[in-house]
Protein backbone atom coordinates (compact mmCIF):
# COMPACT_ATOMS: atom_id res chain seq x y z
CA UNK A 1 0.00 0.00 0.00
CA UNK A 2 1.62 3.16 -1.22
CA UNK A 3 0.65 6.69 -0.23
CA UNK A 4 -1.22 7.00 -3.53
CA UNK A 5 -3.76 4.43 -2.41
CA UNK A 6 -3.06 0.94 -3.67
CA UNK A 7 -6.17 -0.98 -4.70
CA UNK A 8 -6.69 -3.94 -2.39
CA UNK A 9 -6.78 -6.27 -5.40
CA UNK A 10 -3.35 -5.01 -6.50
CA UNK A 11 -1.92 -5.72 -3.05
CA UNK A 12 -3.16 -9.30 -3.36
CA UNK A 13 -1.40 -9.64 -6.72
CA UNK A 14 1.79 -7.97 -5.47
CA UNK A 15 2.16 -10.33 -2.53
CA UNK A 16 0.84 -13.31 -4.50
CA UNK A 17 -1.96 -13.90 -2.00
CA UNK A 18 -5.53 -15.00 -2.40
CA UNK A 19 -7.77 -11.89 -2.53
CA UNK A 20 -10.03 -13.44 0.13
CA UNK A 21 -7.04 -13.81 2.46
CA UNK A 22 -6.12 -10.16 1.91
CA UNK A 23 -9.72 -9.19 2.68
CA UNK A 24 -9.39 -11.00 6.00
CA UNK A 25 -6.10 -9.42 7.12
CA UNK A 26 -6.69 -5.83 5.95
CA UNK A 27 -9.20 -5.12 8.77
CA UNK A 28 -6.61 -6.34 11.29
CA UNK A 29 -4.03 -3.91 9.90
CA UNK A 30 -6.62 -1.12 10.03
CA UNK A 31 -7.49 -1.97 13.65
CA UNK A 32 -3.78 -1.97 14.54
CA UNK A 33 -3.41 1.49 12.98
CA UNK A 34 -1.15 0.53 10.07
CA UNK A 35 -3.60 1.09 7.20
CA UNK A 36 -6.64 3.14 6.36
CA UNK A 37 -9.12 2.10 3.69
CA UNK A 38 -11.11 4.42 1.47
CA UNK A 39 -13.35 3.80 -1.51
CA UNK A 40 -12.00 4.82 -4.91
CA UNK A 41 -13.16 8.28 -6.01
CA UNK A 42 -14.55 7.04 -9.32
CA UNK A 43 -15.36 3.37 -8.67
CA UNK A 44 -16.89 2.64 -5.28
CA UNK A 45 -16.25 -1.11 -5.74
CA UNK A 46 -12.51 -0.49 -5.41
CA UNK A 47 -11.05 -0.20 -1.92
CA UNK A 48 -7.83 1.81 -1.78
CA UNK A 49 -5.29 1.14 0.96
CA UNK A 50 -3.19 3.90 2.47
CA UNK A 51 -0.35 3.50 4.93
CA UNK A 52 -0.66 5.47 8.15
CA UNK A 53 2.37 7.00 9.85
CA UNK A 54 2.59 3.86 11.99
CA UNK A 55 2.40 1.71 8.85
CA UNK A 56 5.22 3.67 7.21
CA UNK A 57 7.35 3.25 10.34
CA UNK A 58 6.72 -0.49 10.39
CA UNK A 59 7.46 -0.82 6.68
CA UNK A 60 10.71 1.11 7.08
CA UNK A 61 11.93 -1.64 9.43
CA UNK A 62 11.71 -4.20 6.64
CA UNK A 63 13.02 -4.20 3.12
CA UNK A 64 9.95 -5.02 1.01
CA UNK A 65 9.84 -4.96 -2.75
CA UNK A 66 6.51 -5.69 -4.44
CA UNK A 67 6.46 -8.60 -6.88
CA UNK A 68 7.36 -7.51 -10.39
CA UNK A 69 9.34 -4.40 -9.44
Coordinates of C-alpha atoms in Angstrom, one line a residue, residues 21-35 37 47:
X21 CA -7.0 -13.8 2.5
X22 CA -6.1 -10.2 1.9
X23 CA -9.7 -9.2 2.7
X24 CA -9.4 -11.0 6.0
X25 CA -6.1 -9.4 7.1
X26 CA -6.7 -5.8 6.0
X27 CA -9.2 -5.1 8.8
X28 CA -6.6 -6.3 11.3
X29 CA -4.0 -3.9 9.9
X30 CA -6.6 -1.1 10.0
X31 CA -7.5 -2.0 13.7
X32 CA -3.8 -2.0 14.5
X33 CA -3.4 1.5 13.0
X34 CA -1.1 0.5 10.1
X35 CA -3.6 1.1 7.2
X37 CA -9.1 2.1 3.7
X47 CA -11.0 -0.2 -1.9

